[in-house]
mmCIF file of C-alpha atoms in Angstrom:
data_model
loop_
_atom_site.group_PDB
_atom_site.id
_atom_site.type_symbol
_atom_site.label_atom_id
_atom_site.label_comp_id
_atom_site.label_asym_id
_atom_site.label_seq_id
_atom_site.Cartn_x
_atom_site.Cartn_y
_atom_site.Cartn_z
ATOM 1 C CA MET A 14 1.641 18.659 11.271
ATOM 2 C CA ASN A 15 3.879 16.327 10.092
ATOM 3 C CA ASP A 16 4.986 14.758 6.958
ATOM 4 C CA PHE A 17 2.872 11.873 6.759
ATOM 5 C CA VAL A 18 0.414 13.897 7.070
ATOM 6 C CA ARG A 19 1.054 15.946 4.429
ATOM 7 C CA GLU A 20 1.343 13.300 2.284
ATOM 8 C CA CYS A 21 -2.076 12.714 3.274
ATOM 9 C CA GLN A 22 -3.043 15.866 2.072
ATOM 10 C CA LYS A 23 -1.451 15.359 -1.378
ATOM 11 C CA GLU A 24 -2.881 12.641 -2.462
ATOM 12 C CA TRP A 25 -7.061 13.959 -1.077
ATOM 13 C CA ARG A 26 -6.110 16.491 -2.588
ATOM 14 C CA ARG A 27 -5.276 14.321 -5.758
ATOM 15 C CA LEU A 28 -8.407 12.070 -5.719
ATOM 16 C CA GLY A 29 -10.786 15.513 -5.007
ATOM 17 C CA VAL A 30 -12.214 15.415 -1.653
ATOM 18 C CA PRO A 31 -14.237 18.212 -0.807
ATOM 19 C CA PRO A 32 -11.213 20.285 0.577
ATOM 20 C CA ALA A 33 -13.591 20.792 4.330
ATOM 21 C CA ALA A 34 -13.454 17.009 4.744
ATOM 22 C CA ALA A 35 -10.110 16.646 3.549
ATOM 23 C CA ASN A 36 -9.014 19.404 6.242
ATOM 24 C CA GLU A 37 -10.911 17.723 8.885
ATOM 25 C CA MET A 38 -9.096 14.005 8.408
ATOM 26 C CA ALA A 39 -6.666 16.330 8.678
ATOM 27 C CA ALA A 40 -6.975 17.304 11.986
ATOM 28 C CA ASP A 41 -8.070 14.510 13.414
ATOM 29 C CA LEU A 42 -4.454 12.737 13.104
ATOM 30 C CA SER A 43 -2.784 15.408 13.483
ATOM 31 C CA ALA A 44 -3.906 15.494 16.792
ATOM 32 C CA ASP A 45 -3.996 11.705 17.255
ATOM 33 C CA LEU A 46 -0.703 11.653 16.411
ATOM 34 C CA ALA A 47 0.657 14.162 17.921
ATOM 35 C CA GLU A 48 -1.165 12.997 21.571
ATOM 36 C CA ALA A 49 0.206 9.591 20.285
ATOM 37 C CA ALA A 50 4.202 10.906 20.248
ATOM 38 C CA ALA A 51 2.974 12.775 23.609
ATOM 39 C CA GLU A 52 2.633 9.378 25.028
ATOM 40 C CA GLY A 53 5.932 8.164 24.020
ATOM 41 C CA LEU A 54 4.352 6.190 20.682
ATOM 42 C CA SER A 55 5.709 6.208 17.181
ATOM 43 C CA ALA A 56 3.074 6.598 14.244
ATOM 44 C CA GLU A 57 3.344 3.007 13.224
ATOM 45 C CA HIS A 58 1.495 2.508 16.398
ATOM 46 C CA VAL A 59 -1.700 4.607 15.297
ATOM 47 C CA LEU A 60 -1.513 3.673 11.754
ATOM 48 C CA GLY A 61 0.440 0.294 11.703
ATOM 49 C CA ASN A 62 1.795 -0.920 8.217
ATOM 50 C CA GLY A 63 -0.258 2.383 6.662
ATOM 51 C CA VAL A 64 2.383 4.547 8.007
ATOM 52 C CA PHE A 65 4.610 2.867 5.295
ATOM 53 C CA ASP A 66 2.122 3.834 2.577
ATOM 54 C CA PRO A 67 0.649 7.622 3.592
ATOM 55 C CA ARG A 68 -1.482 7.471 -0.145
ATOM 56 C CA SER A 69 -2.936 4.134 0.169
ATOM 57 C CA PHE A 70 -3.524 5.060 3.622
ATOM 58 C CA ALA A 71 -5.294 7.820 3.050
ATOM 59 C CA ALA A 72 -7.403 6.949 -0.553
ATOM 60 C CA ASP A 73 -8.580 3.528 1.813
ATOM 61 C CA TRP A 74 -9.392 6.381 4.432
ATOM 62 C CA ALA A 75 -11.219 8.899 1.844
ATOM 63 C CA THR A 76 -12.915 6.054 0.005
ATOM 64 C CA ALA A 77 -14.477 4.404 3.170
ATOM 65 C CA ARG A 78 -16.091 7.910 4.071
ATOM 66 C CA GLY A 79 -17.656 7.979 0.294
ATOM 67 C CA LEU A 80 -15.593 11.082 -0.688
ATOM 68 C CA VAL A 81 -14.486 8.996 -3.400
ATOM 69 C CA GLY A 82 -15.570 6.491 -5.604
ATOM 70 C CA PRO A 83 -13.108 2.913 -5.818
ATOM 71 C CA GLN A 84 -13.648 2.863 -8.955
ATOM 72 C CA ALA A 85 -12.097 6.768 -9.448
ATOM 73 C CA ALA A 86 -9.134 6.380 -6.726
ATOM 74 C CA GLU A 87 -8.448 2.664 -8.895
ATOM 75 C CA ARG A 88 -8.704 5.520 -12.489
ATOM 76 C CA ARG A 89 -6.522 8.077 -10.943
ATOM 77 C CA ARG A 90 -3.741 5.622 -10.008
ATOM 78 C CA MET A 91 -3.639 4.397 -13.180
ATOM 79 C CA PRO A 92 -1.363 6.998 -14.971
ATOM 80 C CA ARG A 93 0.841 6.384 -12.000
ATOM 81 C CA VAL A 94 0.866 3.046 -12.719
ATOM 82 C CA LEU A 95 1.569 3.207 -16.180
ATOM 83 C CA ALA A 96 4.468 5.830 -15.366
ATOM 84 C CA LEU A 97 6.440 3.282 -13.324
ATOM 85 C CA VAL A 98 5.101 0.077 -16.571
ATOM 86 C CA GLY A 99 6.887 3.194 -18.674
ATOM 87 C CA VAL A 100 10.418 3.225 -16.587
ATOM 88 C CA ALA A 101 10.799 0.001 -15.511
ATOM 89 C CA ALA A 102 10.421 -0.879 -19.421
ATOM 90 C CA ALA A 103 13.048 1.527 -20.329
ATOM 91 C CA SER A 104 14.888 0.650 -17.504
ATOM 92 C CA LEU A 105 15.033 -3.416 -18.709
ATOM 93 C CA LEU A 106 15.331 -2.938 -22.531
ATOM 94 C CA VAL A 107 18.412 0.060 -21.589
ATOM 95 C CA THR A 108 20.073 -2.863 -19.099
ATOM 96 C CA LEU A 109 19.869 -4.874 -22.079
ATOM 97 C CA VAL A 110 21.807 -2.787 -24.194
ATOM 98 C CA GLY A 111 24.194 -1.723 -21.707
ATOM 99 C CA LEU A 112 24.627 -6.188 -20.969
ATOM 100 C CA ALA A 113 24.622 -7.002 -25.115
ATOM 101 C CA LEU A 114 27.786 -4.156 -25.612
ATOM 102 C CA VAL A 115 29.907 -5.108 -22.634
ATOM 103 C CA VAL A 116 29.428 -8.819 -22.884
ATOM 104 C CA ARG A 117 29.025 -9.341 -26.707
ATOM 105 C CA PRO A 118 32.140 -9.421 -28.305
ATOM 106 C CA HIS A 119 32.853 -6.275 -30.507
ATOM 107 C CA VAL A 120 32.426 -7.123 -34.403
ATOM 108 C CA SER A 121 34.195 -4.576 -36.690
ATOM 109 C CA ALA A 122 32.838 -3.683 -39.804
ATOM 110 C CA ALA A 123 36.064 -4.525 -40.690
ATOM 111 C CA VAL A 124 36.035 -7.828 -40.184
ATOM 112 C CA ILE A 125 32.375 -8.546 -41.054
ATOM 113 C CA ALA A 126 34.181 -6.743 -43.975
ATOM 114 C CA ALA A 127 36.547 -9.880 -44.834
ATOM 115 C CA ARG A 128 33.886 -12.491 -43.659
ATOM 116 C CA ARG A 129 33.135 -11.577 -47.713
ATOM 117 C CA PRO A 130 33.944 -14.270 -49.542
ATOM 118 C CA LEU A 131 36.725 -12.783 -52.171
ATOM 119 C CA ARG A 132 35.042 -13.079 -55.947
ATOM 120 C CA VAL A 133 37.830 -11.537 -57.431
ATOM 121 C CA GLY A 134 40.576 -14.326 -58.192
ATOM 122 C CA PRO A 135 40.275 -18.172 -58.838
ATOM 123 C CA PRO A 136 40.170 -19.788 -54.937
ATOM 124 C CA LEU A 137 37.370 -18.593 -53.397
ATOM 125 C CA VAL A 138 38.843 -17.666 -49.932
ATOM 126 C CA ARG A 139 36.913 -17.021 -47.191
ATOM 127 C CA HIS A 140 39.013 -15.651 -44.041
ATOM 128 C CA PRO A 141 37.916 -16.793 -40.885
ATOM 129 C CA LEU A 142 35.850 -14.758 -38.337
ATOM 130 C CA HIS A 143 37.700 -12.779 -36.056
ATOM 131 C CA VAL A 144 36.735 -11.935 -33.065
ATOM 132 C CA VAL A 145 37.768 -8.949 -31.103
ATOM 133 C CA SER A 146 37.540 -8.143 -27.358
ATOM 134 C CA PRO A 147 34.964 -5.192 -26.784
ATOM 135 C CA GLY A 148 35.529 -1.091 -28.560
ATOM 136 C CA PRO A 149 37.417 0.862 -26.258
ATOM 137 C CA ILE A 150 33.838 3.126 -26.535
ATOM 138 C CA ASN A 151 31.402 0.293 -26.050
ATOM 139 C CA GLN A 152 32.237 -1.216 -23.136
ATOM 140 C CA PRO A 153 32.052 1.824 -20.892
ATOM 141 C CA LEU A 154 28.959 2.806 -22.520
ATOM 142 C CA GLY A 155 28.111 -0.272 -22.344
ATOM 143 C CA LEU A 156 28.708 -0.140 -18.286
ATOM 144 C CA ALA A 157 27.477 3.353 -18.325
ATOM 145 C CA LEU A 158 23.626 1.944 -19.944
ATOM 146 C CA LEU A 159 24.167 -1.164 -17.442
ATOM 147 C CA ALA A 160 24.139 0.949 -14.791
ATOM 148 C CA ILE A 161 21.450 3.254 -14.973
ATOM 149 C CA GLY A 162 18.914 0.913 -16.355
ATOM 150 C CA LEU A 163 19.200 -1.371 -13.086
ATOM 151 C CA ALA A 164 19.296 2.050 -11.396
ATOM 152 C CA GLY A 165 15.852 2.333 -13.000
ATOM 153 C CA LEU A 166 14.864 -1.265 -12.550
ATOM 154 C CA VAL A 167 15.450 -0.217 -8.442
ATOM 155 C CA LEU A 168 13.334 2.965 -8.768
ATOM 156 C CA ALA A 169 10.684 1.116 -9.940
ATOM 157 C CA LEU A 170 10.862 -1.776 -7.814
ATOM 158 C CA ALA A 171 10.637 1.029 -4.888
ATOM 159 C CA LEU A 172 7.852 2.781 -6.109
ATOM 160 C CA CYS A 173 6.136 -0.285 -7.369
ATOM 161 C CA LYS A 174 6.744 -1.279 -3.604
ATOM 162 C CA PRO A 175 5.668 -5.343 -4.156
ATOM 163 C CA TRP A 176 6.857 -6.201 -0.616
ATOM 164 C CA HIS A 177 3.236 -4.211 -0.132
ATOM 165 C CA PHE A 178 1.312 -6.501 -1.871
ATOM 166 C CA TRP A 179 3.352 -9.502 -0.152
ATOM 167 C CA ARG A 180 1.780 -8.163 2.731
ATOM 168 C CA ALA A 181 -1.261 -7.873 1.074
ATOM 169 C CA PRO A 182 -3.716 -10.795 1.512
ATOM 170 C CA GLY A 183 -3.701 -10.291 5.702
ATOM 171 C CA GLU A 184 -3.516 -6.551 5.561
ATOM 172 C CA GLN A 185 -6.761 -6.360 3.069
ATOM 173 C CA GLU A 186 -8.690 -9.131 5.160
ATOM 174 C CA ARG A 187 -8.445 -6.476 7.891
ATOM 175 C CA ARG A 188 -8.997 -3.512 5.940
ATOM 176 C CA THR A 189 -12.243 -5.240 4.344
ATOM 177 C CA ALA A 190 -13.494 -6.778 7.421
ATOM 178 C CA ASP A 191 -16.435 -5.303 8.893
ATOM 179 C CA PRO A 192 -17.260 -6.313 12.766
ATOM 180 C CA LEU A 193 -20.933 -5.521 12.066
ATOM 181 C CA MET B 22 -18.528 2.535 21.696
ATOM 182 C CA GLY B 23 -20.242 1.453 24.225
ATOM 183 C CA ALA B 24 -18.681 2.557 26.803
ATOM 184 C CA GLY B 25 -19.457 5.421 25.978
ATOM 185 C CA PRO B 26 -18.219 8.434 22.539
ATOM 186 C CA ALA B 27 -14.794 8.616 21.336
ATOM 187 C CA TYR B 28 -12.527 10.126 19.142
ATOM 188 C CA GLY B 29 -10.255 7.755 16.879
ATOM 189 C CA TYR B 30 -7.014 7.067 18.796
ATOM 190 C CA GLU B 31 -8.936 6.810 21.937
ATOM 191 C CA MET B 32 -10.217 3.814 20.387
ATOM 192 C CA THR B 33 -7.481 2.129 19.032
ATOM 193 C CA LYS B 34 -6.201 2.649 22.820
ATOM 194 C CA ARG B 35 -9.643 1.021 24.103
ATOM 195 C CA LEU B 36 -8.956 -1.360 21.845
ATOM 196 C CA SER B 37 -5.930 -2.312 22.221
ATOM 197 C CA GLU B 38 -6.427 -2.395 26.322
ATOM 198 C CA ARG B 39 -8.997 -5.161 25.437
ATOM 199 C CA GLY B 40 -6.389 -7.341 23.461
ATOM 200 C CA LEU B 41 -7.888 -6.246 20.072
ATOM 201 C CA SER B 42 -5.051 -4.635 18.374
ATOM 202 C CA ILE B 43 -7.128 -5.260 14.926
ATOM 203 C CA VAL B 44 -6.025 -1.216 14.677
ATOM 204 C CA GLY B 45 -2.403 -1.014 15.380
ATOM 205 C CA GLU B 46 -2.815 -1.895 11.172
ATOM 206 C CA GLY B 47 -3.979 1.943 10.698
ATOM 207 C CA SER B 48 -7.728 0.241 10.114
ATOM 208 C CA ILE B 49 -9.536 2.261 12.470
ATOM 209 C CA TYR B 50 -9.361 5.605 10.634
ATOM 210 C CA PRO B 51 -10.794 3.377 7.311
ATOM 211 C CA LEU B 52 -13.325 1.405 9.870
ATOM 212 C CA LEU B 53 -15.176 4.377 11.339
ATOM 213 C CA GLY B 54 -15.491 6.225 7.581
ATOM 214 C CA ARG B 55 -17.668 2.689 6.408
ATOM 215 C CA LEU B 56 -19.215 2.848 9.777
ATOM 216 C CA GLU B 57 -20.058 6.915 9.434
ATOM 217 C CA ARG B 58 -20.978 6.002 5.906
ATOM 218 C CA ASP B 59 -23.838 3.294 6.532
ATOM 219 C CA GLY B 60 -25.349 5.739 9.334
ATOM 220 C CA LEU B 61 -24.139 3.535 12.364
ATOM 221 C CA VAL B 62 -22.257 6.217 13.912
ATOM 222 C CA ASP B 63 -23.305 9.106 14.731
ATOM 223 C CA THR B 64 -20.572 12.067 15.666
ATOM 224 C CA HIS B 65 -19.690 15.133 17.394
ATOM 225 C CA ARG B 66 -16.802 17.852 17.415
ATOM 226 C CA ALA B 67 -15.803 18.323 20.771
ATOM 227 C CA ALA B 68 -13.172 19.668 22.495
ATOM 228 C CA SER B 69 -10.957 16.581 24.094
ATOM 229 C CA ASP B 70 -8.919 16.946 27.015
ATOM 230 C CA GLY B 71 -6.544 20.138 27.278
ATOM 231 C CA GLY B 72 -6.644 19.140 23.162
ATOM 232 C CA PRO B 73 -6.944 20.029 20.010
ATOM 233 C CA PRO B 74 -11.124 19.702 19.529
ATOM 234 C CA ARG B 75 -11.861 16.015 18.150
ATOM 235 C CA LYS B 76 -14.614 14.027 16.045
ATOM 236 C CA TYR B 77 -16.217 11.465 18.472
ATOM 237 C CA TYR B 78 -17.935 8.887 17.138
ATOM 238 C CA SER B 79 -20.605 6.896 19.095
ATOM 239 C CA LEU B 80 -23.460 4.381 18.192
ATOM 240 C CA SER B 81 -26.036 5.092 16.643
ATOM 241 C CA ALA B 82 -30.247 3.501 16.782
ATOM 242 C CA LEU B 83 -29.577 1.774 13.484
ATOM 243 C CA GLY B 84 -25.926 1.067 15.228
ATOM 244 C CA ARG B 85 -26.705 -0.117 17.727
ATOM 245 C CA ARG B 86 -29.516 -2.732 16.267
ATOM 246 C CA ALA B 87 -26.633 -3.712 14.101
ATOM 247 C CA PHE B 88 -24.724 -4.222 17.601
ATOM 248 C CA ASP B 89 -27.090 -6.515 18.476
ATOM 249 C CA SER B 90 -27.447 -8.119 15.338
ATOM 250 C CA GLY B 91 -23.733 -8.789 15.527
ATOM 251 C CA VAL B 92 -22.922 -10.171 18.819
ATOM 252 C CA ASP B 93 -26.004 -12.841 18.664
ATOM 253 C CA GLU B 94 -24.582 -13.785 15.001
ATOM 254 C CA TRP B 95 -21.327 -13.990 17.037
ATOM 255 C CA ARG B 96 -22.300 -16.051 19.576
ATOM 256 C CA ALA B 97 -24.488 -18.346 17.381
ATOM 257 C CA THR B 98 -21.272 -18.798 15.017
ATOM 258 C CA ARG B 99 -19.457 -19.420 18.888
ATOM 259 C CA ASP B 100 -21.768 -21.982 20.119
ATOM 260 C CA ALA B 101 -21.538 -23.910 16.960
ATOM 261 C CA VAL B 102 -17.622 -23.887 16.507
ATOM 262 C CA ASP B 103 -17.128 -25.005 20.625
ATOM 263 C CA ALA B 104 -19.682 -27.869 20.093
ATOM 264 C CA VAL B 105 -17.977 -29.448 17.170
ATOM 265 C CA LEU B 106 -14.520 -28.677 19.035
ATOM 266 C CA ALA B 107 -16.279 -30.420 21.604
ATOM 267 C CA SER B 108 -17.368 -33.330 19.723
ATOM 268 C CA ALA B 109 -14.395 -33.509 18.392
ATOM 269 C CA GLN B 110 -11.850 -33.373 21.566
ATOM 270 C CA ALA B 111 -14.679 -36.373 22.798
ATOM 271 C CA GLU B 112 -13.583 -38.508 19.890
ATOM 272 C CA VAL B 113 -9.643 -37.898 20.171
ATOM 273 C CA GLU B 114 -10.252 -38.738 24.000
ATOM 274 C CA ARG B 115 -12.747 -41.695 23.461
#
């Protein structure tokens, strides 16, 4: 049994598909993929774009068979969607903080204090703002946060797979097409 | 399925041989699932040629009626479109 079928089985378990039906689908899929491989054809030949997203493929199949309601499937996908949104938001925040630390000049507390008008003595002296380069600690920290944030955004994007949605219109039409 | 019962991948091959690559997108499995759920196909498990037992699909009586009805609708649609295209082509050539 290959990785694709194993991923499908995980999804069927997650969706609460009855084990007998899940085993039957897994066996049929394994046999079909093995036959295609024996004929020198790739899994993509059998599964098309579905080969890139075993979970969606498995959910579509189980839903079509009436083994899991579409609403239940959607509801079970929600935690994953929320987790992705959370990761993306946190990554964006970390990226912005990192960017601010790297790009924005660091103003030390001493300089801020120096900006205050001196109240002692007759002339009200206002010192010019001293802008200094990023601090020795802030810049590496900013770079690290920037890297972590960007990595998080890339990870969220990879898990979300928006290119599947861009491909979706034609795919959806085909998926929902009823031949009869 | 008119050519006899077939399992999923076998149906993919039959359709591909006839120039219908709809199944190339992996839609054959959900499609067969819907047909089974709606009672349009009958299924049984049997050994395939030298391979493991497979689930074979064939048209049920309800599926046969739906198929005949679908064929009639398709032909009516095709004739209507052909008529429109023929008149459009005649206008272009005039």
